[in-house]
Coordinates of C-alpha atoms in Angstrom, one line a residue:
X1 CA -12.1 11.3 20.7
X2 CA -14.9 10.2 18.2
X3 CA -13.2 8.2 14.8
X4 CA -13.8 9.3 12.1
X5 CA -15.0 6.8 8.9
X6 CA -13.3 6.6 5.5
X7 CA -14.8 5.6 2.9
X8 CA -12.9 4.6 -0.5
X9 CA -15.7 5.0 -3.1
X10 CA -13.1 5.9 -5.9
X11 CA -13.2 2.4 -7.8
X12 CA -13.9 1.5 -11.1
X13 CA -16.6 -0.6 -10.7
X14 CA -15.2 -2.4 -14.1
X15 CA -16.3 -5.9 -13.0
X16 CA -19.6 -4.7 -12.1
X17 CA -20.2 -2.6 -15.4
X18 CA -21.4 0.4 -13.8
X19 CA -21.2 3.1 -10.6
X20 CA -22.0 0.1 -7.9
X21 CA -21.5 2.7 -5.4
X22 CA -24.8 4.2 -6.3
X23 CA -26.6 1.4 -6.6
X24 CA -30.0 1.2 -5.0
X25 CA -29.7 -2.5 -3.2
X26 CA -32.3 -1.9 -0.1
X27 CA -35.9 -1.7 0.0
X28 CA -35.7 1.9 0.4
X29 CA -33.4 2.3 -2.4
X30 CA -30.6 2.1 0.1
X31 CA -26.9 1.7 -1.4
X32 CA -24.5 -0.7 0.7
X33 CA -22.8 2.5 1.6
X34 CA -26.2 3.5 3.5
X35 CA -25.7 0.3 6.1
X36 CA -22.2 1.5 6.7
X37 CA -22.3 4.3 7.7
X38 CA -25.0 3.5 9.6
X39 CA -24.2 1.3 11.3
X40 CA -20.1 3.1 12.0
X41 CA -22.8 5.7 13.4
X42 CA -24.2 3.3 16.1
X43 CA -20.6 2.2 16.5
X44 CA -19.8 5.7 17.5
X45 CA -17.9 7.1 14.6
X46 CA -18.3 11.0 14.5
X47 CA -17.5 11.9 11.0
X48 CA -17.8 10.3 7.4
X49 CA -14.9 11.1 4.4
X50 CA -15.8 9.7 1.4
X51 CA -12.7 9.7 -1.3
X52 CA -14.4 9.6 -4.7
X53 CA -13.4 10.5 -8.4
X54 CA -14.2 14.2 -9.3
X55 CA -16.0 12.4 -12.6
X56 CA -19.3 11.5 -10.8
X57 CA -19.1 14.2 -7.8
X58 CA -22.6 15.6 -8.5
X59 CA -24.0 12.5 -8.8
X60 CA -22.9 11.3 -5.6
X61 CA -24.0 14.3 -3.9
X62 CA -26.9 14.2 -5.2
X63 CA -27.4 10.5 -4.5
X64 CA -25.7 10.0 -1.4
X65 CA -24.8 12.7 0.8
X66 CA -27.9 14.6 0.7
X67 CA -29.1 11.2 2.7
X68 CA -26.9 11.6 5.6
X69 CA -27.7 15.6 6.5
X70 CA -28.3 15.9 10.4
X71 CA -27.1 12.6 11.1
X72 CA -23.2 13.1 10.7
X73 CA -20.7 15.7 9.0
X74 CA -19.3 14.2 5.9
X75 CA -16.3 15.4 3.8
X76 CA -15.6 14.7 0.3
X77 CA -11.5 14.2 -0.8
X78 CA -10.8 13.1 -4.3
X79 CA -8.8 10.5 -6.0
X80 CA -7.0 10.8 -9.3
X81 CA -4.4 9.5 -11.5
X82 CA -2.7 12.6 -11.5
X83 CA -2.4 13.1 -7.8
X84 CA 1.5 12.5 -7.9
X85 CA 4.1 13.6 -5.5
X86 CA 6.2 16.7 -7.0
X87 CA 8.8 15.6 -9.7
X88 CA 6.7 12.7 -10.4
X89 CA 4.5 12.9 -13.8
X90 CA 1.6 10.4 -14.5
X91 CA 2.4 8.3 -17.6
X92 CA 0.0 9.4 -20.6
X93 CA -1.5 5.9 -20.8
X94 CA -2.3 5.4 -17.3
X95 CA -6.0 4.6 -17.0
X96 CA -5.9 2.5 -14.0
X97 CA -6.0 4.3 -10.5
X98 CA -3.1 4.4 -8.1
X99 CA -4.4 1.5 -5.9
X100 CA -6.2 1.6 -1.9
X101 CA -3.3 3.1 0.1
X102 CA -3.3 6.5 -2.8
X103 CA -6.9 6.9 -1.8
X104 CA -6.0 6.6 2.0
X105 CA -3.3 9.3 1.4
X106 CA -6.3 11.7 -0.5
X107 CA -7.4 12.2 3.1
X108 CA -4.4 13.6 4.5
X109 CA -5.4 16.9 5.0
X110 CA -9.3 16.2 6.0
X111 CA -8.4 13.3 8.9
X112 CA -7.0 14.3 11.9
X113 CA -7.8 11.6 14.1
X114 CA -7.6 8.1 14.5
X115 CA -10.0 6.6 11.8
X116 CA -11.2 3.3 9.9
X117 CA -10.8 2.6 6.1
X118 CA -13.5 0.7 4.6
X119 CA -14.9 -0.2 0.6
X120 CA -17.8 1.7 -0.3
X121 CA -19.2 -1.5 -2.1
X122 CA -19.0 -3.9 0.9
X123 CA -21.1 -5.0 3.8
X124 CA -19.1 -5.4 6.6
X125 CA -21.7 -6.7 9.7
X126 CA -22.4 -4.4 13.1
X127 CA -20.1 -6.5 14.8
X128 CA -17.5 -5.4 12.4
X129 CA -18.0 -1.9 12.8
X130 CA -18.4 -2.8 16.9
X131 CA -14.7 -3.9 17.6
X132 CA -12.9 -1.6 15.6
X133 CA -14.4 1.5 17.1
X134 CA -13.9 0.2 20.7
X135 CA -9.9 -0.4 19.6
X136 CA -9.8 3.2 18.0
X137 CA -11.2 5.5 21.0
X138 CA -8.5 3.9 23.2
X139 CA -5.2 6.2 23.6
X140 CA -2.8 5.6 20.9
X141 CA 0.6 7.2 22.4
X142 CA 2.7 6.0 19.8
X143 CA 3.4 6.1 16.0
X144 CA 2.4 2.9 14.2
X145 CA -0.3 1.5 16.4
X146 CA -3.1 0.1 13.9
X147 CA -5.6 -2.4 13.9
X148 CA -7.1 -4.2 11.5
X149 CA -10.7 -6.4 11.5
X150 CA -9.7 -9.9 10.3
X151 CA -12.6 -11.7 8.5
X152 CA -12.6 -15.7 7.9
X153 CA -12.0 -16.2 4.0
X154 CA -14.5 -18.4 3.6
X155 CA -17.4 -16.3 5.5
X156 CA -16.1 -13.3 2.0
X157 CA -16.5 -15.4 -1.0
X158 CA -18.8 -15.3 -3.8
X159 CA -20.5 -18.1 -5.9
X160 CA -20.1 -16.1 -9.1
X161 CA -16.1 -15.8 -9.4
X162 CA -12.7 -14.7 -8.3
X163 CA -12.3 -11.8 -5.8
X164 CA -8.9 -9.6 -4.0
X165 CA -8.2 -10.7 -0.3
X166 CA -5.1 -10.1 2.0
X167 CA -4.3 -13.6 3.2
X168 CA -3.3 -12.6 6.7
X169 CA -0.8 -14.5 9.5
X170 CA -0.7 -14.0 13.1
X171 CA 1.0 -14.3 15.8
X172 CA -0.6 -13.6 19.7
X173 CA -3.1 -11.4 18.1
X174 CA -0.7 -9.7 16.0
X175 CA -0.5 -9.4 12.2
X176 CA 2.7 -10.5 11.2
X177 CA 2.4 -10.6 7.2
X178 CA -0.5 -9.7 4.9
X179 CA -0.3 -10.7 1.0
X180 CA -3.1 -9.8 -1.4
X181 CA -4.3 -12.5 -3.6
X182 CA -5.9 -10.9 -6.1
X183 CA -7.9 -14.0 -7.9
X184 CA -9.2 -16.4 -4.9
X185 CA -11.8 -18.9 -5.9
X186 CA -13.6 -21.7 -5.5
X187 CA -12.8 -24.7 -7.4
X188 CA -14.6 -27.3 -9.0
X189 CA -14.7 -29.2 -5.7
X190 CA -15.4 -25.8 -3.6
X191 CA -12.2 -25.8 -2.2
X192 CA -11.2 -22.2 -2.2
X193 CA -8.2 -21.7 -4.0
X194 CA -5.8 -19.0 -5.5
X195 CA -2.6 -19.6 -7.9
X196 CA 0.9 -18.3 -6.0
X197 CA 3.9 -16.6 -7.8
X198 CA 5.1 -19.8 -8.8
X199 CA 1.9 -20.4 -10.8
X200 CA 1.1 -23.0 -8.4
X201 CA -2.1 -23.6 -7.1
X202 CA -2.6 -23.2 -2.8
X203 CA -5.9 -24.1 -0.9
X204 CA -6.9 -22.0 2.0
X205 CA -8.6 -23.4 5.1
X206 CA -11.9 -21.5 5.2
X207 CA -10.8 -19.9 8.6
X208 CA -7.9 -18.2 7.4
X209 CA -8.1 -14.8 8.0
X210 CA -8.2 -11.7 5.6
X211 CA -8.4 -8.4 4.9
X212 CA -11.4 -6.9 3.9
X213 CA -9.9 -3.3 3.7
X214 CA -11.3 -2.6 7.7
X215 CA -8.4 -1.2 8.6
X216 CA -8.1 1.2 11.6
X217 CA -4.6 3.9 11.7
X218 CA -4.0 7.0 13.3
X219 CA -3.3 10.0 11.2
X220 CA 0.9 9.1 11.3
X221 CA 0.1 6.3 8.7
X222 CA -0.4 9.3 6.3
X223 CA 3.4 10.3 7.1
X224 CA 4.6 6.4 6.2
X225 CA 2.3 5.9 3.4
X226 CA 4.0 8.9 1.7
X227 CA 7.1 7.9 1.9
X228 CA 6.4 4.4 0.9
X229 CA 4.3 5.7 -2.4
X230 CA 7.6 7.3 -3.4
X231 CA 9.2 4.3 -3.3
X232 CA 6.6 2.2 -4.9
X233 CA 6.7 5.0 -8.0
X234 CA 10.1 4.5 -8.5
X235 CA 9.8 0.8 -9.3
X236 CA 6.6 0.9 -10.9
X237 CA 5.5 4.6 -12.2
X238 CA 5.7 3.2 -15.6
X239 CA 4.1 -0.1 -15.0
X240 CA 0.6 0.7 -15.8
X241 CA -1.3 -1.7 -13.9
X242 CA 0.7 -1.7 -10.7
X243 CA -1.1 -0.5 -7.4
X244 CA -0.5 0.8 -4.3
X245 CA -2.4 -1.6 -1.7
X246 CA -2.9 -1.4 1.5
X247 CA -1.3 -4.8 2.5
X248 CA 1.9 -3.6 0.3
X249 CA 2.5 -0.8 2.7
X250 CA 1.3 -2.6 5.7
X251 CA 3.6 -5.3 5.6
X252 CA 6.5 -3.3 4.9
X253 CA 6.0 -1.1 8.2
X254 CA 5.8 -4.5 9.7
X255 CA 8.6 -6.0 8.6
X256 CA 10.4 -2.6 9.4
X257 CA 9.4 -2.9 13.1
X258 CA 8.0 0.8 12.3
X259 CA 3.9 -0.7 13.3
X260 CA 2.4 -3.9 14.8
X261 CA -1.2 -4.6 13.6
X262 CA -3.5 -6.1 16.7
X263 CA -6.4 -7.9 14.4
X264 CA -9.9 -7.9 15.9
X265 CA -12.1 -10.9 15.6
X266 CA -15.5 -10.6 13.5
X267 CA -17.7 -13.7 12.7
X268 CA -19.1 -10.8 10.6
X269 CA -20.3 -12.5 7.0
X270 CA -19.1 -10.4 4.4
X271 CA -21.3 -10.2 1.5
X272 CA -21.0 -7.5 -1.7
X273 CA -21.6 -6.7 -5.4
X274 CA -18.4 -8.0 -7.1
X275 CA -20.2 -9.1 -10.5
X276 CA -23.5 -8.3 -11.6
X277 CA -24.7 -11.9 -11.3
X278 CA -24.4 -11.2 -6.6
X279 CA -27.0 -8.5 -7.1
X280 CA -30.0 -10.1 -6.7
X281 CA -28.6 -12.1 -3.7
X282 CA -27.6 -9.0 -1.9
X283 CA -31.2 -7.4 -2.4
X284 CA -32.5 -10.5 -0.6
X285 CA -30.5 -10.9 2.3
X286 CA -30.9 -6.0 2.7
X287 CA -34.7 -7.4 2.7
X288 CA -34.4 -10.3 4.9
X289 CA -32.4 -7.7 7.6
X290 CA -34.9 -5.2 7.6
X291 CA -37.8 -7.7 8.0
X292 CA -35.7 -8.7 10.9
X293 CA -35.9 -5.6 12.8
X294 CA -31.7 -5.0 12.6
X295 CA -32.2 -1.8 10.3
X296 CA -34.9 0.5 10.4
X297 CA -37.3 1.5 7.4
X298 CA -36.1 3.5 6.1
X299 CA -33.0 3.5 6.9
X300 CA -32.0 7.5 7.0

């Protein structure tokens, strides 16, 4: 059975200051989206969801989609505030969306398969896209058997401030905790660096591994994510800034015994548009890769 690619391409973009999901950053006018999903189609994904916000739907038909006709099916699921489990009622000042793992649940009822998670503004490498379809055509006979691609912290930074990474710990291959960090930086001696709860700061090695949102499931996590978003709401439905994450859920179905996590090894380098001042270097190195011969011109 093929995977199938999601795509979470419902963000903000308020760092950015605009719709990076759209933005033209190859020298075809290719978006980072573009080298995803081609390159999860050389990986051997057979079908593309994209979960977006219904405020820029045309757009993103227009702009995207259209791109990938006769080259794989694609399926668009939505995210929105008000996307609530019955008896639950979004507060009238909530702005901020629900967090990653409510987008993964938007594709409940278009993924039937095992299938990857990925950010729509983030180039992940071939290699990336490689090992984690390998790991999801395998059988899966039993609930809570995910993967995840673990990328070194120091191969995902940026020059130009902080950004969100699950720190991850292992144990024989195994994740055994994942806790986002949601401001890691470097510091004035390059030392990468994030403050803990205790508003202390930690240093990370550079090898420590993290979570770049390439996460693999099969469609049970839907069933757990569900039931774990109800909980979550009960604590924080009137908290306006809390989110659902990924790791959050993940490391409670861990600690539960419910899933074990086998991360995948990537010297994949990370790169991205977190703030506008990255764009130019990510135009460079799209350029530099298709001068290379790794991606055609154009690329679809």
């Amino acid at each position: 059975m093929q995977p199938t690619l999601f795509v979470l391409a419902a963000g903000m973009g308020s760092r950015y200051g605009g719709l990076k999901q759209l933005d033209p950053l190859g020298p075809n006018g290719e978006t980072i989206m573009d080298y995803s999903i081609y390159d999860a189609i050389q990986a051997g994904f057979g079908k593309i969801v994209f979960v977006i916000r219904h405020d820029f739907e045309q757009d993103f038909r227009d702009k995207v989609l259209k791109k990938y006709e006769g080259h794989v099916p694609v399926e668009v699921v939505f995210q929105s505030t008000d996307a609530l489990p019955d008896g639950y009622t979004c507060p009238a000042d909530r702005t901020k969306p629900w967090g990653t793992n409510h987008a993964v649940l938007m594709g409940k009822d278009a993924i039937k398969e095992p299938f990857a998670v990925i950010n729509a503004d983030d180039f992940y490498g071939r290699d990336a896209f490689r090992v984690i379809a390998e790991e999801l055509k395998r059988p899966h006979d039993r609930k809570g058997d995910y993967c995840m691609v673990g990328f070194r912290v120091g191969n995902t930074m940026t020059e130009n401030g902080s950004v969100a990474r699950g720190v991850c710990e292992t144990k024989d291959g195994q994740l055994t905790k994942v806790v986002e960090r949601t401001a890691i930086s470097y510091d004035p001696e390059h030392r990468i660096v994030f403050t803990d709860e205790n508003g202390q700061e930690q240093v990370l090695d550079p090898m420590t591994p993290v979570s770049m949102n390439l996460w693999g499931f099969t469609p049970d996590y839907f069933d757990f994510s569900e039931r774990e978003f109800v909980k979550f709401l009960d604590k924080d439905l009137n908290t306006p800034k809390a989110e659902f994450f990924i790791p959050l859920c993940i490391d409670t179905l861990i600690n539960s015994g419910e899933a074990t996590v086998k991360v995948l090894d990537t010297d994949s380098r990370w790169f991205g548009v977190t703030y506008a001042a990255d764009r130019p270097g990510v135009v460079e190195k799209f350029a530099e890769l298709h001068a290379s011969g790794l991606y055609p011109t154009p690329l679809f």
